[in-house]
Short mmCIF file of C-alpha atoms in Angstrom, two decimals:
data_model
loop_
_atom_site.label_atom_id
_atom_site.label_comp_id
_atom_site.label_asym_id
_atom_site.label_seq_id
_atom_site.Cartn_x
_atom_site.Cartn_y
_atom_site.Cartn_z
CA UNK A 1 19.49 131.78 129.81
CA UNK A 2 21.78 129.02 128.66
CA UNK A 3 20.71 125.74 127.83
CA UNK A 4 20.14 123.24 125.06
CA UNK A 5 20.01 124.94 121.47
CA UNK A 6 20.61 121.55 119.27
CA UNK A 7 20.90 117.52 119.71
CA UNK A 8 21.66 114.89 118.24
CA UNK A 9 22.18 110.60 118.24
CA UNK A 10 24.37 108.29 117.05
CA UNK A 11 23.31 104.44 117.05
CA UNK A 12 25.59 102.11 114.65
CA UNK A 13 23.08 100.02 112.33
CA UNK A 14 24.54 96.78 113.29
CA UNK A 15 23.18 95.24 116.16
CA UNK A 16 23.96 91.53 118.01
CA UNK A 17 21.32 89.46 119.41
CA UNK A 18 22.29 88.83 122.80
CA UNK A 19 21.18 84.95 122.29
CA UNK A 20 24.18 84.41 119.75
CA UNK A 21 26.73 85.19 121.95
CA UNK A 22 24.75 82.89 124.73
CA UNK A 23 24.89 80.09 121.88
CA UNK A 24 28.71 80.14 120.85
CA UNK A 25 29.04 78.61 124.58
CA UNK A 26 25.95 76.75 125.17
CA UNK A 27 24.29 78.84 127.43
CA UNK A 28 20.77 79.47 127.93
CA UNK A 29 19.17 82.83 127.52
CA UNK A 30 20.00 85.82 126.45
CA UNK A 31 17.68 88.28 125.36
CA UNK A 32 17.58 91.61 123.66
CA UNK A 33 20.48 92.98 121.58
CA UNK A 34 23.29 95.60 121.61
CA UNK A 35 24.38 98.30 119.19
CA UNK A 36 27.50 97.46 117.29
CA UNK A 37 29.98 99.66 116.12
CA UNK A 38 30.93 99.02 112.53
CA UNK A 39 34.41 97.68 111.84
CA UNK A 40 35.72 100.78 110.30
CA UNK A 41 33.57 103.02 113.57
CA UNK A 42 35.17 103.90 116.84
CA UNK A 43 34.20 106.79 119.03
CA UNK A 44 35.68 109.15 117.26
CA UNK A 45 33.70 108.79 113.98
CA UNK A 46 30.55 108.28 115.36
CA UNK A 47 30.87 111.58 118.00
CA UNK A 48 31.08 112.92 114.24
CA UNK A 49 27.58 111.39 113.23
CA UNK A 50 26.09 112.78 116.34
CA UNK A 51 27.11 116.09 116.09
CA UNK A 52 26.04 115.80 112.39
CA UNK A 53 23.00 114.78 113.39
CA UNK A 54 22.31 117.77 115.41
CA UNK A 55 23.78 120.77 113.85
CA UNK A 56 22.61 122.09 110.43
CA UNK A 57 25.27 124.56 108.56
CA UNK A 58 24.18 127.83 109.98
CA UNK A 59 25.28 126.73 113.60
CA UNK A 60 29.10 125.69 112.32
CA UNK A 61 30.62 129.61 112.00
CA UNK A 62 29.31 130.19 115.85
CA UNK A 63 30.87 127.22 117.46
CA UNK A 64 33.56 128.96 119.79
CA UNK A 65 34.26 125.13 121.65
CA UNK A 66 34.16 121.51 121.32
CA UNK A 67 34.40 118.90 123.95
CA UNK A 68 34.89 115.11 123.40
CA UNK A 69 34.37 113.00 126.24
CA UNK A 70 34.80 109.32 125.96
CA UNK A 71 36.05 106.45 127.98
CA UNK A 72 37.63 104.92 124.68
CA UNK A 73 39.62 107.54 122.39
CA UNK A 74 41.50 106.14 119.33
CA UNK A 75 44.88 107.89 121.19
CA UNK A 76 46.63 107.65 124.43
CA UNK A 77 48.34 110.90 123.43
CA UNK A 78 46.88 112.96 120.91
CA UNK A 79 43.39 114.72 121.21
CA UNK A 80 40.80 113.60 119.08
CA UNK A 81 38.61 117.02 119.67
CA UNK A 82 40.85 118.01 117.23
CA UNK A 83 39.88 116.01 114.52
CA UNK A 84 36.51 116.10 114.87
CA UNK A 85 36.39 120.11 114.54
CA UNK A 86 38.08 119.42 111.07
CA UNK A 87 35.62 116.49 109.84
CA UNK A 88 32.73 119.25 111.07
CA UNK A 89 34.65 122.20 109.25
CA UNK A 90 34.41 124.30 112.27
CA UNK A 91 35.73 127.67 111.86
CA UNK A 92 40.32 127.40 112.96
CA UNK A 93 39.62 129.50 116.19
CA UNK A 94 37.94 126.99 118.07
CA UNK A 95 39.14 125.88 121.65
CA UNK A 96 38.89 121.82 121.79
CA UNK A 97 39.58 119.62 124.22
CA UNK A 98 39.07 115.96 125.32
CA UNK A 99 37.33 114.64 128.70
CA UNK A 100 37.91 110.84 129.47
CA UNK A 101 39.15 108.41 132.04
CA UNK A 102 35.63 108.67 133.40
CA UNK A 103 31.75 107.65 132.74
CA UNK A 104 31.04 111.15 133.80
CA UNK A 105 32.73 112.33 131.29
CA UNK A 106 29.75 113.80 129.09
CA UNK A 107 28.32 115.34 132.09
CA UNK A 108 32.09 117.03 133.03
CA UNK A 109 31.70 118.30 129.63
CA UNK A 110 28.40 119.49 129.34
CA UNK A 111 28.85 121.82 132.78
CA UNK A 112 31.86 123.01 131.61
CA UNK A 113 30.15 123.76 128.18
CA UNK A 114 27.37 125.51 130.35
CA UNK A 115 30.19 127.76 132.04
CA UNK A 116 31.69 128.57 128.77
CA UNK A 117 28.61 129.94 127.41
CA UNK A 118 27.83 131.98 130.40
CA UNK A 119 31.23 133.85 130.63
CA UNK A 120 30.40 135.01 127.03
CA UNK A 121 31.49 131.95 124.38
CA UNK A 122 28.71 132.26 121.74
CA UNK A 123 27.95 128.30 121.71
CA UNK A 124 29.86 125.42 122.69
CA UNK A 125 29.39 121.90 121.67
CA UNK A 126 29.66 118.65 123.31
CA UNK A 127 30.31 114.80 121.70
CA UNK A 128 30.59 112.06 123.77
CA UNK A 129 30.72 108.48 122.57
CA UNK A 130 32.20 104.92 123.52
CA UNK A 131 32.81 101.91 122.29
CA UNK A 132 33.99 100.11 125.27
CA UNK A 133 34.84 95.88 125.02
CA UNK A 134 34.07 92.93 127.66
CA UNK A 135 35.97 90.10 127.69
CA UNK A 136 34.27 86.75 125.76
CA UNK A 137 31.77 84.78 127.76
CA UNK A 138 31.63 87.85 130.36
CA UNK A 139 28.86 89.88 131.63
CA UNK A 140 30.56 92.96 130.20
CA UNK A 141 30.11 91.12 126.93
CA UNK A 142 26.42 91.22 126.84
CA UNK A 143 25.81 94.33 128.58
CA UNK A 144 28.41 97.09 126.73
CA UNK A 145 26.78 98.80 123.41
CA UNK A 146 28.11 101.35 121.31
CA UNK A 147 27.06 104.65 120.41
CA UNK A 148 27.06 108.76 120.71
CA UNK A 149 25.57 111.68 121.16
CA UNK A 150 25.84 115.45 120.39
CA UNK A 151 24.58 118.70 122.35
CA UNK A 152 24.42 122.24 121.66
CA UNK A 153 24.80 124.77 124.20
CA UNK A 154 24.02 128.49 123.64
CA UNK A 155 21.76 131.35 125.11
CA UNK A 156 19.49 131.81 121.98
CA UNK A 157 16.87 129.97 120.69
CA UNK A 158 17.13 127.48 123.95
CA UNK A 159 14.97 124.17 123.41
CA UNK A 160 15.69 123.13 127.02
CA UNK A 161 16.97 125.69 129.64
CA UNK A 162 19.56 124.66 132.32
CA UNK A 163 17.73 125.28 135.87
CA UNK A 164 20.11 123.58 138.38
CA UNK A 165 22.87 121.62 138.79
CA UNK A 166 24.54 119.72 141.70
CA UNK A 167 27.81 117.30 141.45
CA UNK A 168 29.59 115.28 144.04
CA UNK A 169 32.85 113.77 143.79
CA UNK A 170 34.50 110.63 145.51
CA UNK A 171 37.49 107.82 145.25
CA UNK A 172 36.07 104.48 145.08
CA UNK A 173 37.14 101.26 142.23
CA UNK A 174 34.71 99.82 140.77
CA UNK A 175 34.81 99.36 137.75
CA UNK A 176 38.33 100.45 135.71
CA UNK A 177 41.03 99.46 132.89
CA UNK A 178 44.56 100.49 133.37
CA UNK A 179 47.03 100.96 130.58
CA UNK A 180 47.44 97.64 130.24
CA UNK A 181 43.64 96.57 129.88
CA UNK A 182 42.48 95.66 126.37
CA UNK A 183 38.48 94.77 128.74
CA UNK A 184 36.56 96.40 130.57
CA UNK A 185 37.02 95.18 134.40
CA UNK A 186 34.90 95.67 137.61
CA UNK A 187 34.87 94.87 141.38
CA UNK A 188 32.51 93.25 142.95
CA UNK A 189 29.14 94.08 141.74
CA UNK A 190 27.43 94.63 145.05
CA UNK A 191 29.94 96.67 146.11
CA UNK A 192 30.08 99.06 143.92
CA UNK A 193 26.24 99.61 143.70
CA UNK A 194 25.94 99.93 147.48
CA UNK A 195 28.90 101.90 147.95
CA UNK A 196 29.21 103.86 144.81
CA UNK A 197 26.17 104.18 142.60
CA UNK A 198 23.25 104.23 145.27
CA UNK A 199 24.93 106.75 148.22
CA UNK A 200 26.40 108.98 145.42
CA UNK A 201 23.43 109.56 143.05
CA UNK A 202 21.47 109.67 146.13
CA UNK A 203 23.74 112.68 147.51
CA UNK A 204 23.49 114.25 144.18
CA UNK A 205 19.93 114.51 143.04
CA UNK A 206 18.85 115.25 146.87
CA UNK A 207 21.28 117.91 146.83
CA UNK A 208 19.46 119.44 144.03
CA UNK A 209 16.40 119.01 145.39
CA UNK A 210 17.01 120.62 148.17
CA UNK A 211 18.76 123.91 146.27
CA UNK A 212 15.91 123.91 144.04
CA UNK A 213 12.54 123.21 146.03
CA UNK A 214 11.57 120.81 143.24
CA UNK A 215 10.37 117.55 144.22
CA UNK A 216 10.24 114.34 142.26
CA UNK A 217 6.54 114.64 141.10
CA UNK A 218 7.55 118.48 139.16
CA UNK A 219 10.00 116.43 136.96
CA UNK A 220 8.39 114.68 134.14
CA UNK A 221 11.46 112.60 132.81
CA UNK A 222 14.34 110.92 134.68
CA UNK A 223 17.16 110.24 132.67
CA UNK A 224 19.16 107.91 135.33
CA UNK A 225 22.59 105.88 134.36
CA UNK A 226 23.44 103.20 135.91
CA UNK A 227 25.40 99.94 135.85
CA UNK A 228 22.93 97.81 134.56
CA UNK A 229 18.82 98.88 134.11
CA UNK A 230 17.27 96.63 137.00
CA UNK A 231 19.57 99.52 139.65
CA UNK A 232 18.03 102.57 137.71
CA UNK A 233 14.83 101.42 138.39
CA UNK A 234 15.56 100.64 141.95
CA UNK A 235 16.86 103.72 142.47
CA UNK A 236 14.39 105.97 140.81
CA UNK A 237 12.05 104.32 143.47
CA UNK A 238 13.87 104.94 145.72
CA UNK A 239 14.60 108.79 145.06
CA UNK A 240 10.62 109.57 144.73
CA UNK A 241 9.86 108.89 141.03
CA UNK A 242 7.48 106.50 139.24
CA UNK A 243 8.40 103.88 136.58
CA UNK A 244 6.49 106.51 134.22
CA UNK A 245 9.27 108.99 134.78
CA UNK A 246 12.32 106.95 134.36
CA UNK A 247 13.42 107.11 130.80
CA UNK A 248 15.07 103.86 129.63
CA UNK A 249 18.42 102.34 129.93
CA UNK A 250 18.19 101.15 126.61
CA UNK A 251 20.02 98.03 128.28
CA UNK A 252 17.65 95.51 125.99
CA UNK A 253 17.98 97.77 122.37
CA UNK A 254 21.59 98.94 122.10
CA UNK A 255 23.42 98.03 125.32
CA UNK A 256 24.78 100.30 128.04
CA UNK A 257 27.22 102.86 126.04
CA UNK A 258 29.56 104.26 128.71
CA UNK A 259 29.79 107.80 128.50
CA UNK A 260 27.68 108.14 126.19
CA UNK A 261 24.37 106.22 128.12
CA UNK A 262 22.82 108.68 129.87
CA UNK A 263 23.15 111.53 127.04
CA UNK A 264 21.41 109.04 124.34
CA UNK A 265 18.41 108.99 127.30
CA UNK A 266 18.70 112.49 127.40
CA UNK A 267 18.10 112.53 123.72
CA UNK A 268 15.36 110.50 123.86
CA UNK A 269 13.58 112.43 126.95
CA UNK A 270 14.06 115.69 124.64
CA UNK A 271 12.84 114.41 121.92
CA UNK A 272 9.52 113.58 124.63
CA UNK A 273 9.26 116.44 126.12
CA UNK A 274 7.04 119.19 125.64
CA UNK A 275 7.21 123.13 126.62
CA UNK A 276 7.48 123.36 130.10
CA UNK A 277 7.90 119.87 131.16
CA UNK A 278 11.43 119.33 133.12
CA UNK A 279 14.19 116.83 132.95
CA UNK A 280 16.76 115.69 135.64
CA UNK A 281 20.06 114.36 134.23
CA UNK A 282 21.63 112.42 136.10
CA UNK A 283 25.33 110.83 135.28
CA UNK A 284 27.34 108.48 137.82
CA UNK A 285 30.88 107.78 137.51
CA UNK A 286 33.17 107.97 141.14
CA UNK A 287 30.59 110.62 141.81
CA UNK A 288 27.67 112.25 140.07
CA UNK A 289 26.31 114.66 138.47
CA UNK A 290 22.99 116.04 138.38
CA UNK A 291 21.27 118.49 135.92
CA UNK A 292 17.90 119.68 135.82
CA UNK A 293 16.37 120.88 132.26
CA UNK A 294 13.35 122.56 131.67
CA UNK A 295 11.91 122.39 128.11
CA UNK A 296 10.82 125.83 126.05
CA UNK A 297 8.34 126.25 123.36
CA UNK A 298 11.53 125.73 121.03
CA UNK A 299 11.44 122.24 121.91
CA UNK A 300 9.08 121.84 118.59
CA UNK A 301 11.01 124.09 116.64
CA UNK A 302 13.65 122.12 116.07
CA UNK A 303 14.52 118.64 115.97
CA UNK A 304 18.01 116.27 115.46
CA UNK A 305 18.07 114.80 111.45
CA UNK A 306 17.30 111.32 112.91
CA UNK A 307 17.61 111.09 116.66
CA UNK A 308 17.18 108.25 118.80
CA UNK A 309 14.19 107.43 117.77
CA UNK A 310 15.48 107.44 113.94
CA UNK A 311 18.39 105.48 114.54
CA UNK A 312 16.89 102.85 116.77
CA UNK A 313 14.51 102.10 114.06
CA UNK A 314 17.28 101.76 110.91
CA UNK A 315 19.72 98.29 112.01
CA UNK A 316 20.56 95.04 110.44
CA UNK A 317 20.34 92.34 113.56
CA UNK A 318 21.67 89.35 111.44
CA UNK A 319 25.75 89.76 112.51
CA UNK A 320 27.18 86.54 113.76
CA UNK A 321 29.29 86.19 117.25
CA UNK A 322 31.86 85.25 114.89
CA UNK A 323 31.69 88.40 112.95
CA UNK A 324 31.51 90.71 115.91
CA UNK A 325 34.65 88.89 117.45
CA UNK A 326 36.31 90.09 114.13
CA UNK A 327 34.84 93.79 114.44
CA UNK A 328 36.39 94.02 117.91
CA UNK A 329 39.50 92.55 116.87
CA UNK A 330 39.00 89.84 119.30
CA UNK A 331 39.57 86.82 116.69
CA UNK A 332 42.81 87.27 114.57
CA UNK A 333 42.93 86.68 110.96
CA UNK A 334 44.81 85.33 108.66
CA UNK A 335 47.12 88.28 106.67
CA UNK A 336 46.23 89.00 103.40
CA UNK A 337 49.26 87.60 101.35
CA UNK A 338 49.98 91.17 100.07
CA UNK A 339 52.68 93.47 101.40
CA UNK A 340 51.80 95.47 104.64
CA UNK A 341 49.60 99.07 104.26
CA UNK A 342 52.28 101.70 104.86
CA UNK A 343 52.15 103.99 107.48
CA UNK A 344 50.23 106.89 106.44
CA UNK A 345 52.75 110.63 105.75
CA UNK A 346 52.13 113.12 108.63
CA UNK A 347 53.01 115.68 105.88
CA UNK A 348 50.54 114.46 103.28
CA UNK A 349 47.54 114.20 105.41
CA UNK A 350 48.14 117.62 107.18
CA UNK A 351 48.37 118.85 103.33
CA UNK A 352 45.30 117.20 102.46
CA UNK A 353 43.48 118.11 105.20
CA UNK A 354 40.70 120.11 103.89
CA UNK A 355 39.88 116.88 101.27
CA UNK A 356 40.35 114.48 103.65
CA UNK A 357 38.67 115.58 106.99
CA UNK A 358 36.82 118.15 105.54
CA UNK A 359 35.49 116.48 102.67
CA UNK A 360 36.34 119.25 100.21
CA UNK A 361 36.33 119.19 96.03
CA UNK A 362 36.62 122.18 94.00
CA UNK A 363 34.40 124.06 92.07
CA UNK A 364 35.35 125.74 88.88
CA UNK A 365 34.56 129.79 89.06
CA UNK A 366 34.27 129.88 85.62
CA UNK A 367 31.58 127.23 84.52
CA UNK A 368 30.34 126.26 88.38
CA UNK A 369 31.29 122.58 87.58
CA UNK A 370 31.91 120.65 91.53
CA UNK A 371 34.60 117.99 91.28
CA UNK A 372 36.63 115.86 93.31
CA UNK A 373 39.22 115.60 94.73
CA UNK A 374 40.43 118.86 94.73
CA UNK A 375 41.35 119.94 91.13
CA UNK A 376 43.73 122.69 89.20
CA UNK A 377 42.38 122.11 85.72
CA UNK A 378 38.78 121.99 85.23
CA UNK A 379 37.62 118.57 83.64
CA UNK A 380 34.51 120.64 82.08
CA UNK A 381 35.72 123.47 80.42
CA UNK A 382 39.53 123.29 80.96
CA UNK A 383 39.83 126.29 82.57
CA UNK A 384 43.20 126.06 85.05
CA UNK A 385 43.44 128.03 88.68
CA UNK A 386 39.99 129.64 88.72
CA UNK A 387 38.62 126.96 91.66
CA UNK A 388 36.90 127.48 94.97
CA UNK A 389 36.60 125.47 97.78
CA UNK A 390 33.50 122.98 97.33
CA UNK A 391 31.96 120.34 100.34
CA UNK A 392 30.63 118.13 99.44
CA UNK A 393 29.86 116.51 102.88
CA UNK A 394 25.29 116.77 102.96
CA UNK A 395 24.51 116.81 99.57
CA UNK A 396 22.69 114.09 98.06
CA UNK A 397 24.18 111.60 95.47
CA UNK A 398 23.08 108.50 94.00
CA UNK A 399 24.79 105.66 92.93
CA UNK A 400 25.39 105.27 89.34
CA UNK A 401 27.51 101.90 89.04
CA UNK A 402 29.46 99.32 91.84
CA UNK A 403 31.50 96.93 92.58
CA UNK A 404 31.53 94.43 95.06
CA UNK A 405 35.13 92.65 95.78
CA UNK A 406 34.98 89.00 97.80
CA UNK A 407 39.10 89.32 97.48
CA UNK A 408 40.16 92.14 99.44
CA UNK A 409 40.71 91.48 102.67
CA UNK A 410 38.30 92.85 104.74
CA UNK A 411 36.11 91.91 108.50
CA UNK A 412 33.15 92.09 106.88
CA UNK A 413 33.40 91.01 102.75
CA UNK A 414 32.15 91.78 100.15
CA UNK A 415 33.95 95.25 100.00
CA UNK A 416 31.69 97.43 98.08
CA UNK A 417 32.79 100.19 95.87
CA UNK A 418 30.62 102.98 94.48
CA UNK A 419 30.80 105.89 91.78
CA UNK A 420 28.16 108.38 93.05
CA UNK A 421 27.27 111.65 91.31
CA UNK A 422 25.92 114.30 93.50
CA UNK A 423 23.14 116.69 93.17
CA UNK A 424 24.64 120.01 91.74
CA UNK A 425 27.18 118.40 90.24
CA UNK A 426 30.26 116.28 91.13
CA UNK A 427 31.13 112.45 91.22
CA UNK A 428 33.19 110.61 93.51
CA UNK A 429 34.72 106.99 93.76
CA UNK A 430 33.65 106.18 97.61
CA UNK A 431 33.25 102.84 99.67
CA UNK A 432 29.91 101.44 100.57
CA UNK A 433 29.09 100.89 104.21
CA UNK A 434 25.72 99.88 105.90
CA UNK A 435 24.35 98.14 103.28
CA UNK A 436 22.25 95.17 102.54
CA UNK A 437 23.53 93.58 99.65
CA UNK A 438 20.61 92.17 97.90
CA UNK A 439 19.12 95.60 98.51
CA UNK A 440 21.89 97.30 96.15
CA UNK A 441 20.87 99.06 93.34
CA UNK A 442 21.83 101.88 90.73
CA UNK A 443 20.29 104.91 91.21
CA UNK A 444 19.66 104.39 95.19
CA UNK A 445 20.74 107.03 97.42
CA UNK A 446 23.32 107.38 99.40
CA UNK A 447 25.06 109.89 102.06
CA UNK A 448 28.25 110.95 103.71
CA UNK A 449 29.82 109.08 106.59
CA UNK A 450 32.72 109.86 108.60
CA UNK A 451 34.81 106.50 109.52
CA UNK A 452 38.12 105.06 110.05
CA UNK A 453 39.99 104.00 107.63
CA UNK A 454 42.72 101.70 108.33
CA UNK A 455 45.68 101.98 110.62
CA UNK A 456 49.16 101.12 110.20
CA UNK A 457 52.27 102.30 112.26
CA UNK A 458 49.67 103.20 115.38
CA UNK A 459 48.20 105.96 113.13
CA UNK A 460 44.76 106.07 112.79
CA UNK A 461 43.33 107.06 109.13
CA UNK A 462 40.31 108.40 108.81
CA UNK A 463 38.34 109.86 105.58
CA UNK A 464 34.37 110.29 104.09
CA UNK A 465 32.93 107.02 103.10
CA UNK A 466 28.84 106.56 101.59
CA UNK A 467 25.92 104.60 102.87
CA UNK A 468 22.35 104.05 101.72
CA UNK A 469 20.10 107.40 102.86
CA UNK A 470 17.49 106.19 105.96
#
């Protein structure tokens, strides 16, 4: 029986109010907001945050794959599954591989996850995530969101059980960017509704209807993507099922989030659903893809750290146009008059790996003192070459005194800089993300966060950062 065994969500906790960006050109309306990926998040770091958010440390040693499927990877040519299996400290013999170019992406990897696990891989796991960009003063700009999800798949201890599946596959441009495309760009909208979206989703959900015997009123949720929320809801309607069913696009919270849309829905209908209820997944992208779920009793067993309901809750909605412009690198700025970052060593990082990625200290054998980074000589007892690996990466720290620097250059100043100590022992010099400002405090609590950290010669940097505990 495979299926479902853990989930998880990823929502950034900056969001912008659709009527600002309606306001920088005099426009009327506007409504709703959009999820906003942080100027140091891309989809990389938060497929990371998902999949933190659904696994706890006893799934890690059983993960035997890892997909990453995303419209918007941080390389044109090198995988990022890669990296994410070393910020999760999954075990070396892991297959990974990415999945993009496509909006079914998720979906491409979730089946293939499902196959996996059948022919005998003990559980696989799937991130998907996007941060796709429209061009200013576009529809694109006031529709795309950011954010990510995480599944699970195994055969024990299933929360949701995979019943059926049907997929269908065909050519058509609708929407696209080439090689060349820094935005997101689309053919007429009409056409590609009533020759892509409508006639393929219809194909695919009627073809597992048919396989099945189900009909629309056995499914409790609908988890339908879709261009934008109005054709969901048209189309549920016109596949059987009631506005009750449909789960929502999340169009008017966070935005539509490319690949990773219709798995945040999916989160959401799990975190819904009760034993025995079903779920049809449904993905669209030059075909679809159709899934139906059903849930167990282990749906109450076990739920993600947060999930989408956790993260929708936790934002700051105060960003100006101006500053999202910066975010998405769509507004230059001035240098900092201070010679350029250099490219980051190959050598060094593969070296430093474990600290880095993993987010690995020590831990002397001989007194138990944690420190980081990594050490030789214990700075408690003095005791040299008798360390073991320590993560620090989920434990909980506070902050015990900060710094907040209006001089560096940064998108987003002040750049805050914390000394935390952790629980059990350790303290660490860390930046300060997602905070409030007014709100800062000594002795507040903070946790891990994978993000980027700068890039220079086209190589992306990434390491552990802090932000306040939600």
């Amino acid at each position: 029986m495979v299926g479902i065994v853990a989930y998880g969500a990823y929502i950034p906790y900056s969001r912008l109010e659709k009527r600002r960006i309606a306001e920088a050109y005099w426009e009327k309306g506007g409504s709703g907001e959009k999820a906003v990926a942080y100027h140091d998040e891309d989809s990389l770091s938060m497929a990371v945050e998902a999949a933190m958010d659904a696994l706890v440390e006893q799934d890690l040693p059983h993960v035997d794959l890892l997909y990453f499927a995303s419209t918007t990877p941080p390389y044109k040519e090198k995988p990022a599954a890669a990296l994410i299996a070393a910020a999760l400290d999954l075990k070396r013999d892991i297959r990974s591989a990415d999945m993009t170019d496509s909006l079914r992406a998720a979906s491409t990897a979730m089946l293939a996850a499902c196959d996996a696990v059948q022919a005998g891989a003990k559980t696989a796991l799937v991130t998907t995530a996007d941060c796709r960009v429209g061009a200013a003063q576009g529809t694109f700009e006031k529709l795309l969101g950011d954010g990510a999800a995480a599944f699970l798949f195994g055969t024990e201890d299933v929360l949701a059980v995979v019943e059926a599946t049907s997929s269908v596959s065909q050519e058509i441009t609708d929407q696209w960017r080439s090689m060349s495309d820094s935005f997101l760009r689309s053919w007429e909208e009409r056409f590609g509704v009533q020759s892509g979206y409508q006639p393929m989703v219809r194909e695919a959900v009627q073809g597992l209807l048919a396989k099945t015997g189900v009909a629309p009123q056995d499914i409790r949720w609908l988890v339908l993507a879709g261009p934008q929320e109005r054709y969901q809801k048209s189309m549920a309607a016109a596949l059987g099922f009631s506005t009750e069913q449909l789960i929502s696009g999340h169009e008017h919270v966070i935005g539509n989030c490319g690949t990773a849309q219709a798995p945040l829905m999916l989160v959401d209908a799990l975190e819904r659903a009760r034993p025995g209820e079903r779920i049809l997944f449904v993905t669209y992208g030059a075909g679809s893809d159709a899934v139906l779920f059903r849930a167990t009793e282990n749906i109450r067993q076990r739920r993600p750290k947060r999930g989408y309901a956790g993260h929708l809750s936790s934002k700051r909605n105060d960003i100006l146009y101006t500053t999202y412009l910066k975010w998405k690198n769509m507004l230059p700025l001035e240098p900092g008059r201070r010679p350029e970052i250099p490219r980051p060593s190959a050598p060094a990082m593969l070296r430093n790996q474990p600290q880095i990625l993993g987010g690995y200290g020590t831990r002397c054998t001989a007194c138990g003192t944690p420190q980081y980074p990594r050490q030789r000589v214990c700075i408690e007892c003095g005791t040299v070459d008798q360390m073991e690996p320590y993560r620090f990466v989920g434990k909980k720290a506070k902050i015990v005194t900060y710094t907040s620097d209006y001089l560096t250059v940064s998108p987003d100043p002040p750049t805050t800089f914390v000394v935390v100590d952790f629980d059990g022992g350790g303290r660490m010099i860390a930046e300060l993300v997602d905070y409030q400002l007014d709100a800062l405090h000594v002795g507040m609590e903070v946790e891990m966060t994978f993000r980027h950290l700068y890039e220079a010669g086209n190589i992306h940097n990434y390491t552990w950062k802090v932000r306040p505990k939600r």
